[in-house]
Coordinates of C-alpha atoms in Angstrom, one line a residue:
M15 CA 73.3 -77.4 -121.0
A16 CA 72.2 -78.0 -117.3
G17 CA 72.5 -75.5 -116.0
N18 CA 75.9 -74.8 -116.5
I19 CA 77.4 -72.0 -118.6
R20 CA 81.1 -73.1 -118.6
Y21 CA 81.1 -76.9 -118.1
F22 CA 80.1 -80.1 -120.2
Q23 CA 78.6 -82.7 -116.7
N24 CA 81.9 -85.3 -117.1
Q25 CA 79.9 -88.2 -117.1
L26 CA 82.5 -90.5 -119.2
P27 CA 83.4 -93.5 -117.1
D28 CA 86.5 -92.9 -114.9
Y29 CA 89.4 -95.4 -114.3
N30 CA 88.7 -99.2 -113.4
G31 CA 91.5 -101.0 -114.6
Q32 CA 91.0 -100.8 -118.2
D33 CA 93.5 -101.5 -120.7
V34 CA 95.4 -98.0 -121.5
S35 CA 98.0 -99.2 -123.9
S36 CA 96.4 -98.4 -127.2
P37 CA 94.9 -94.6 -127.7
P38 CA 91.0 -93.7 -128.5
P39 CA 90.6 -95.6 -132.9
N40 CA 89.2 -92.6 -133.1
V41 CA 92.2 -90.5 -132.5
N42 CA 94.1 -90.9 -136.0
D43 CA 91.0 -90.0 -138.1
Y44 CA 90.4 -86.8 -135.9
I45 CA 94.5 -85.7 -136.3
K46 CA 93.6 -86.4 -139.9
A47 CA 90.7 -84.3 -140.3
H48 CA 91.8 -81.2 -138.3
V49 CA 94.6 -80.9 -140.5
T50 CA 93.2 -81.9 -143.7
A51 CA 90.6 -78.7 -142.0
I52 CA 93.5 -75.9 -141.0
Q53 CA 95.3 -76.4 -144.8
S54 CA 91.5 -76.6 -146.6
N55 CA 89.9 -73.6 -144.8
F56 CA 93.0 -70.9 -142.8
E57 CA 93.9 -68.3 -145.3
V58 CA 97.4 -66.3 -145.0
S59 CA 96.5 -62.7 -144.0
S60 CA 97.6 -59.6 -141.4
S61 CA 94.8 -60.6 -138.9
T62 CA 95.6 -64.3 -139.0
C63 CA 99.6 -63.4 -139.1
F64 CA 98.5 -61.2 -135.7
E65 CA 99.0 -62.1 -132.3
G66 CA 102.3 -64.1 -133.2
V67 CA 102.5 -68.4 -131.6
Y68 CA 98.9 -67.7 -129.5
L69 CA 96.3 -67.2 -132.4
G70 CA 98.6 -66.7 -135.7
V71 CA 100.0 -68.4 -138.0
G72 CA 103.4 -68.5 -136.5
G73 CA 101.9 -70.7 -133.5
V74 CA 99.8 -73.1 -136.3
A75 CA 103.3 -73.8 -137.9
Y76 CA 104.4 -74.9 -135.3
A77 CA 101.8 -77.1 -134.4
L78 CA 102.0 -78.8 -137.7
S79 CA 106.0 -79.6 -137.9
D80 CA 105.1 -80.8 -134.5
V81 CA 103.0 -83.9 -135.2
V82 CA 104.3 -84.8 -138.2
T83 CA 107.4 -86.2 -136.2
K84 CA 104.8 -88.1 -134.0
C85 CA 102.2 -89.8 -136.9
D86 CA 103.8 -91.1 -139.7
F87 CA 99.9 -91.5 -140.9
L88 CA 100.5 -88.0 -142.3
D89 CA 101.4 -87.0 -145.4
K90 CA 104.8 -85.1 -144.7
Q91 CA 105.9 -82.9 -147.3
S92 CA 102.3 -81.9 -147.3
T93 CA 102.1 -80.7 -143.9
L94 CA 105.7 -79.1 -143.8
D95 CA 104.9 -77.3 -146.8
T96 CA 102.0 -75.7 -145.8
A97 CA 103.7 -74.9 -142.1
K98 CA 106.4 -73.0 -144.5
N99 CA 104.2 -70.7 -145.7
Y100 CA 102.9 -69.9 -142.5
L101 CA 106.3 -69.5 -140.5
D102 CA 107.8 -67.8 -144.1
A103 CA 104.1 -65.2 -143.7
A104 CA 104.5 -64.5 -139.5
L105 CA 108.7 -63.8 -140.0
K106 CA 107.6 -61.7 -142.8
Y107 CA 104.7 -60.1 -139.7
E108 CA 107.5 -59.8 -137.2
E109 CA 110.1 -57.7 -139.3
K110 CA 108.2 -55.1 -139.1
Q111 CA 107.8 -55.2 -135.8
T112 CA 109.5 -52.2 -133.1
D113 CA 107.3 -52.9 -130.2
V114 CA 109.9 -53.8 -127.3
G115 CA 107.6 -55.6 -125.9
L116 CA 106.0 -57.4 -128.4
K117 CA 109.2 -58.7 -129.7
V118 CA 110.2 -60.8 -126.7
S119 CA 106.9 -61.8 -125.9
F120 CA 106.5 -65.4 -126.3
L121 CA 103.0 -65.9 -127.0
L122 CA 102.1 -62.6 -128.5
G123 CA 105.1 -61.6 -130.5
T124 CA 108.4 -62.0 -132.1
A125 CA 109.9 -64.3 -130.1
G126 CA 107.6 -67.2 -130.2
V127 CA 108.1 -66.9 -133.9
Y128 CA 111.0 -67.8 -133.6
A129 CA 111.6 -70.7 -131.6
S130 CA 108.2 -72.0 -134.2
A131 CA 111.1 -71.5 -136.7
A132 CA 113.7 -73.2 -134.9
Q133 CA 111.2 -76.1 -134.8
Y134 CA 110.1 -76.2 -138.2
Y135 CA 113.9 -76.4 -139.3
A136 CA 115.2 -78.8 -136.5
V137 CA 112.2 -80.8 -138.3
T138 CA 113.0 -80.9 -142.1
G139 CA 117.3 -81.4 -140.8
N140 CA 118.0 -77.5 -141.5
E141 CA 120.6 -76.9 -139.0
V142 CA 122.4 -73.3 -140.4
E143 CA 118.8 -72.3 -140.4
V144 CA 118.0 -73.6 -136.1
K145 CA 121.0 -71.9 -135.2
K146 CA 119.8 -68.3 -137.2
F147 CA 116.9 -68.4 -135.3
A148 CA 118.6 -69.4 -132.2
E149 CA 121.0 -66.7 -132.3
M150 CA 118.3 -64.3 -132.9
Y151 CA 115.9 -65.7 -130.3
A152 CA 119.1 -65.0 -127.8
S153 CA 119.8 -61.9 -129.3
L154 CA 117.0 -60.7 -127.5
S155 CA 117.9 -61.0 -124.0
S156 CA 119.0 -58.0 -124.0
L157 CA 115.6 -56.3 -123.9
C158 CA 114.8 -58.4 -120.7
A159 CA 117.8 -57.8 -118.4
P160 CA 117.3 -54.4 -116.8
V161 CA 114.1 -54.5 -114.4
N162 CA 112.6 -51.5 -116.2
Q163 CA 113.0 -52.3 -119.4
C164 CA 110.5 -54.6 -120.4
T165 CA 107.1 -53.5 -121.8
K166 CA 105.1 -51.6 -118.1
Q167 CA 102.9 -54.3 -116.9
A168 CA 105.1 -57.1 -118.1
E169 CA 106.8 -60.2 -116.4
E170 CA 104.5 -62.7 -117.6
I171 CA 104.1 -65.7 -119.8
L172 CA 101.7 -64.0 -122.0
V173 CA 104.0 -60.9 -123.0
G174 CA 107.0 -60.3 -120.7
R175 CA 110.1 -61.3 -119.1
A176 CA 108.9 -65.1 -117.9
G177 CA 107.4 -65.7 -121.6
Y178 CA 111.0 -65.0 -122.7
L179 CA 112.4 -67.6 -120.3
C180 CA 110.8 -70.4 -121.4
G181 CA 111.1 -70.2 -124.8
V182 CA 114.9 -71.0 -123.8
L183 CA 113.4 -73.3 -121.7
F184 CA 112.0 -74.9 -125.5
F185 CA 115.3 -74.3 -126.8
K186 CA 117.1 -76.7 -124.7
S187 CA 114.7 -79.0 -124.2
K188 CA 113.0 -79.6 -127.8
L189 CA 115.8 -78.5 -129.6
G190 CA 119.4 -79.3 -127.3
L191 CA 120.4 -76.1 -128.1
S192 CA 121.9 -74.4 -124.7
I193 CA 121.2 -70.5 -126.8
L194 CA 122.2 -68.0 -123.2
P195 CA 124.6 -68.9 -121.3
S196 CA 123.7 -68.7 -117.1
E197 CA 125.3 -65.4 -116.8
T198 CA 122.4 -63.6 -118.7
I199 CA 120.0 -66.6 -117.8
N200 CA 120.2 -65.3 -114.4
K201 CA 120.6 -61.9 -114.8
I202 CA 117.2 -62.0 -116.0
C203 CA 116.3 -64.0 -113.2
S204 CA 117.5 -61.6 -110.9
S205 CA 115.5 -58.5 -112.4
I206 CA 112.2 -61.2 -112.5
I207 CA 112.6 -61.7 -108.7
E208 CA 113.7 -57.5 -107.9
S209 CA 110.2 -56.5 -109.4
G210 CA 108.3 -58.7 -107.6
R211 CA 109.7 -57.7 -104.3
A212 CA 109.5 -54.5 -104.7
Y213 CA 105.9 -54.6 -105.9
A214 CA 104.8 -57.2 -103.5
K215 CA 106.5 -54.7 -101.2
L216 CA 104.2 -51.7 -102.9
C217 CA 100.7 -52.9 -102.4
Q218 CA 101.0 -54.9 -99.6
A219 CA 100.5 -58.7 -101.0
P220 CA 100.5 -61.2 -98.5
C221 CA 103.6 -62.9 -100.2
P222 CA 107.4 -62.3 -100.9
L223 CA 106.8 -62.1 -104.7
M224 CA 103.7 -60.2 -106.5
Y225 CA 103.3 -59.2 -110.6
Q226 CA 100.4 -57.4 -111.5
Y227 CA 99.1 -57.0 -115.3
Y228 CA 97.0 -54.0 -116.2
S229 CA 96.7 -53.8 -112.8
F230 CA 95.4 -57.0 -111.8
H231 CA 96.6 -59.7 -109.1
Y232 CA 96.2 -62.5 -111.6
L233 CA 97.5 -65.5 -110.3
G234 CA 97.0 -67.8 -113.4
V235 CA 100.0 -69.7 -115.5
C236 CA 99.4 -67.5 -118.6
H237 CA 99.4 -63.9 -117.1
G238 CA 99.8 -64.4 -113.4
V239 CA 102.2 -64.9 -110.6
T240 CA 102.3 -68.8 -111.0
G241 CA 103.4 -68.8 -114.7
I242 CA 106.2 -66.7 -113.6
L243 CA 107.4 -68.7 -110.3
L244 CA 107.0 -71.8 -112.9
M245 CA 109.8 -70.2 -115.0
L246 CA 111.7 -69.3 -111.6
L247 CA 111.5 -72.7 -111.1
S248 CA 112.3 -74.4 -114.1
F249 CA 116.3 -72.7 -113.2
P250 CA 117.6 -74.5 -110.1
D251 CA 120.8 -73.2 -110.8
F252 CA 119.9 -69.5 -110.4
I253 CA 117.1 -70.8 -106.8
K254 CA 119.7 -72.5 -105.6
S255 CA 122.8 -69.4 -105.9
D256 CA 120.5 -67.1 -103.2
P257 CA 119.3 -68.9 -100.1
S258 CA 116.7 -65.0 -100.4
V259 CA 115.6 -66.3 -103.4
E260 CA 114.9 -69.7 -103.1
Q261 CA 113.2 -68.4 -99.5
D262 CA 110.5 -65.9 -101.0
I263 CA 109.8 -68.2 -104.1
R264 CA 108.9 -71.2 -102.0
A265 CA 107.0 -68.5 -99.3
T266 CA 105.2 -67.2 -102.4
V267 CA 103.9 -71.4 -103.9
D268 CA 103.1 -71.9 -100.6
F269 CA 100.9 -69.3 -100.0
L270 CA 99.4 -70.4 -103.5
L271 CA 99.2 -73.7 -102.2
A272 CA 97.3 -72.5 -99.2
L273 CA 94.9 -70.4 -101.5
Q274 CA 94.6 -73.5 -103.2
D275 CA 93.4 -75.9 -99.7
A276 CA 90.8 -73.1 -99.0
H277 CA 89.0 -73.2 -102.3
P278 CA 85.8 -74.9 -102.9
Q279 CA 87.1 -77.2 -105.2
K280 CA 91.0 -76.7 -104.9
N281 CA 91.3 -74.2 -107.4
L282 CA 92.4 -70.8 -107.6
P283 CA 89.9 -67.6 -108.5
P284 CA 92.0 -65.9 -111.2
V285 CA 93.0 -63.1 -109.6
L286 CA 94.5 -62.7 -105.7
D287 CA 91.3 -60.1 -104.9
E288 CA 88.8 -62.6 -105.9
S289 CA 87.0 -64.2 -103.1
N290 CA 85.9 -67.7 -103.3
T291 CA 82.2 -67.1 -103.9
R292 CA 82.5 -67.6 -107.5
P293 CA 79.6 -69.5 -108.1
L294 CA 80.1 -73.2 -108.7
E295 CA 78.7 -72.9 -112.6
D296 CA 80.9 -69.8 -112.7
T297 CA 84.2 -71.1 -111.5
L298 CA 87.5 -71.4 -114.3
V299 CA 89.1 -74.4 -115.4
H300 CA 91.0 -73.2 -117.5
W301 CA 95.1 -73.4 -118.7
C302 CA 95.0 -69.4 -118.7
H303 CA 93.0 -68.8 -115.5
G304 CA 92.8 -71.7 -112.7
A305 CA 93.5 -75.8 -111.8
P306 CA 94.6 -77.1 -115.4
G307 CA 97.8 -73.8 -115.6
V308 CA 98.8 -73.5 -112.4
V309 CA 99.5 -78.1 -112.1
Y310 CA 102.2 -77.1 -114.0
M311 CA 103.8 -74.8 -111.4
F312 CA 103.3 -76.9 -108.8
A313 CA 104.9 -79.8 -110.2
R314 CA 107.7 -78.3 -111.1
A315 CA 108.0 -76.9 -107.6
Y316 CA 107.5 -81.1 -106.6
L317 CA 110.0 -82.1 -109.0
T318 CA 112.4 -78.8 -107.3
W319 CA 111.7 -80.0 -104.1
K320 CA 110.5 -83.3 -103.9
D321 CA 107.7 -82.1 -101.5
E322 CA 104.5 -84.6 -101.7
R323 CA 102.5 -81.4 -100.4
Y324 CA 102.7 -80.4 -104.0
L325 CA 102.6 -83.5 -105.3
R326 CA 99.0 -83.9 -103.1
A327 CA 98.4 -80.8 -104.5
C328 CA 98.8 -81.5 -108.2
L329 CA 96.4 -84.4 -108.1
D330 CA 94.4 -81.9 -106.8
C331 CA 93.8 -80.3 -109.7
G332 CA 94.1 -82.9 -111.5
E333 CA 91.0 -84.2 -110.0
T334 CA 89.2 -80.4 -110.3
T335 CA 90.1 -80.6 -113.5
W336 CA 88.2 -84.2 -114.8
K337 CA 84.6 -83.1 -112.5
L338 CA 84.9 -78.9 -114.0
G339 CA 87.1 -79.6 -117.4
L340 CA 84.8 -80.2 -119.8
L341 CA 84.8 -76.9 -121.5
H342 CA 82.1 -75.4 -123.8
K343 CA 84.4 -72.9 -125.1
G344 CA 86.2 -75.8 -127.3
P345 CA 88.6 -78.2 -128.2
G346 CA 91.8 -75.8 -127.5
I347 CA 94.5 -75.9 -124.7
C348 CA 94.0 -72.3 -123.4
H349 CA 90.3 -72.5 -122.2
G350 CA 89.3 -75.6 -124.0
V351 CA 88.9 -79.5 -123.3
A352 CA 91.9 -80.3 -125.1
G353 CA 94.2 -78.4 -122.7
N354 CA 92.5 -79.9 -119.8
G355 CA 93.4 -83.1 -121.3
Y356 CA 97.1 -82.1 -121.3
V357 CA 96.8 -82.2 -117.2
H358 CA 95.6 -85.4 -117.2
L359 CA 99.5 -86.8 -119.6
L360 CA 101.2 -84.1 -117.1
L361 CA 99.9 -86.6 -113.8
Y362 CA 100.5 -89.9 -116.2
R363 CA 104.0 -88.1 -116.7
L364 CA 104.6 -87.1 -112.8
T365 CA 103.4 -90.7 -111.7
K366 CA 103.2 -93.4 -114.2
D367 CA 99.4 -93.6 -112.6
N368 CA 97.2 -95.0 -115.3
K369 CA 94.3 -93.3 -113.9
H370 CA 95.3 -90.6 -115.5
L371 CA 96.2 -91.4 -119.1
H372 CA 93.2 -93.2 -118.9
R373 CA 91.2 -90.0 -118.1
A374 CA 93.3 -88.2 -120.9
Q375 CA 91.7 -90.4 -123.3
Q376 CA 88.4 -90.1 -122.4
F377 CA 88.7 -86.5 -122.7
A378 CA 90.1 -87.0 -126.4
N379 CA 86.7 -89.1 -126.6
F380 CA 84.5 -86.4 -125.5
M381 CA 85.7 -83.9 -128.5
F382 CA 84.3 -87.1 -130.6
S383 CA 81.0 -87.3 -129.3
D384 CA 78.1 -85.8 -130.2
E385 CA 77.2 -84.1 -127.2
F386 CA 80.3 -81.7 -127.9
K387 CA 79.7 -81.4 -131.1
K388 CA 76.7 -79.8 -130.7
G389 CA 76.8 -78.0 -127.7
A390 CA 80.7 -76.8 -127.9
R391 CA 81.3 -73.7 -128.7
T392 CA 82.8 -72.3 -132.0
P393 CA 86.2 -70.4 -131.5
D394 CA 87.2 -66.2 -132.7
H395 CA 90.2 -68.2 -133.9
P396 CA 89.0 -71.7 -134.2
Y397 CA 91.9 -73.4 -136.5
S398 CA 95.0 -71.6 -134.3
L399 CA 97.6 -73.0 -131.9
F400 CA 95.5 -71.9 -128.3
E401 CA 91.8 -71.4 -129.5
G402 CA 91.5 -74.1 -131.9
V403 CA 92.4 -77.3 -133.7
A404 CA 95.7 -76.8 -134.2
G405 CA 96.2 -76.9 -130.2
T406 CA 93.9 -80.2 -130.7
I407 CA 96.3 -82.7 -132.5
C408 CA 99.0 -81.7 -130.5
F409 CA 97.3 -82.7 -127.8
L410 CA 96.0 -85.8 -129.6
A411 CA 99.5 -86.8 -131.3
D412 CA 101.1 -86.8 -128.2
L413 CA 98.0 -89.1 -126.4
L414 CA 99.7 -91.7 -129.1
K415 CA 103.3 -90.7 -127.3
P416 CA 102.3 -89.8 -123.4
D417 CA 105.3 -91.6 -122.2
D418 CA 107.2 -87.7 -123.9
A419 CA 103.6 -85.9 -123.8
S420 CA 103.9 -81.8 -123.1
F421 CA 102.0 -79.1 -123.0
P422 CA 103.0 -76.9 -126.7
F423 CA 106.0 -75.1 -125.6
F424 CA 106.1 -76.7 -121.9
N425 CA 107.8 -79.3 -121.1
I426 CA 108.6 -79.1 -117.1
F427 CA 110.6 -82.4 -117.4

């Protein structure tokens, strides 16, 4: 490991005009192998139903039903049968959920499992069930609108209101369904703004909007301010409806841009209160903390305002990820190589520059290498969507159709 705790040294060949029209030759074989490994080893139990689509069977059901639409070399019926088995178990587990916060939680609770169910039934052509789960998801909106109704800590994507909005976007972009009226969406967004303004004043934050998760001022996309801003920016009708809202959102984005510019690696620290003195080998370059997640907010800001500063910030995130993103933590999408590979697919869609597609392909190649197989850690949940190979197959499948690629549940376009 040459002293590097968190990442492998990147010795991959960078882009110099190579042909990128074909994905790495081993992609199909690795997708097949991972699907077979999931089917053979990931069993339904109370522990595998826990934590929603993030670690549980509900997320693996999503992955299987998603990749089967992109990979005609898979056994479609067998793959969907496995997905259905996982989905049924996840839904049964969520029926017993009584905690309000976990009911509306997209990644860790009931809401995300409903979205996974809708995805599965859309793939299998059962429009009645798609509509049922869309309505069940929409019914959770009443738990999100009041400012103090959500869980004590939650505004962010992991378990909060921003995560619930992420699901609303998923139904629209992936399934073509507008499940909530604009009035309800605007009410939830207004609550997030009101909460952020109040907390920013309380903690004397250096920007107009600030949020906390268990008393930490996280900056990352998973449980932090960038994820919240990403979701607010994804509802342009709302932010354009009130100049003061747009002003506060943009001022907070610009504050984060200044933080990135000041960072030695053009990264963001995991929390607001952390200085930039974290040693290079300990820098967090994950989807959940750091540039690989922050890039989605800056990309959405660029698409909203067409300000070249935000595009530059995206490209800086890409460079950081290319240099430091071959993580020892494994193949996952939350804090693994596949999640960081998605950064390059995002930048490819944003810029159409083949350099970024080449880099995504190189990250995939690295996961096939002996160096990775010998040196990477085995995740605690090796078959899950966010930590394990279920997320890996989503990334590899998206390499087959990079013009439509998007991080699971997060399509910003």
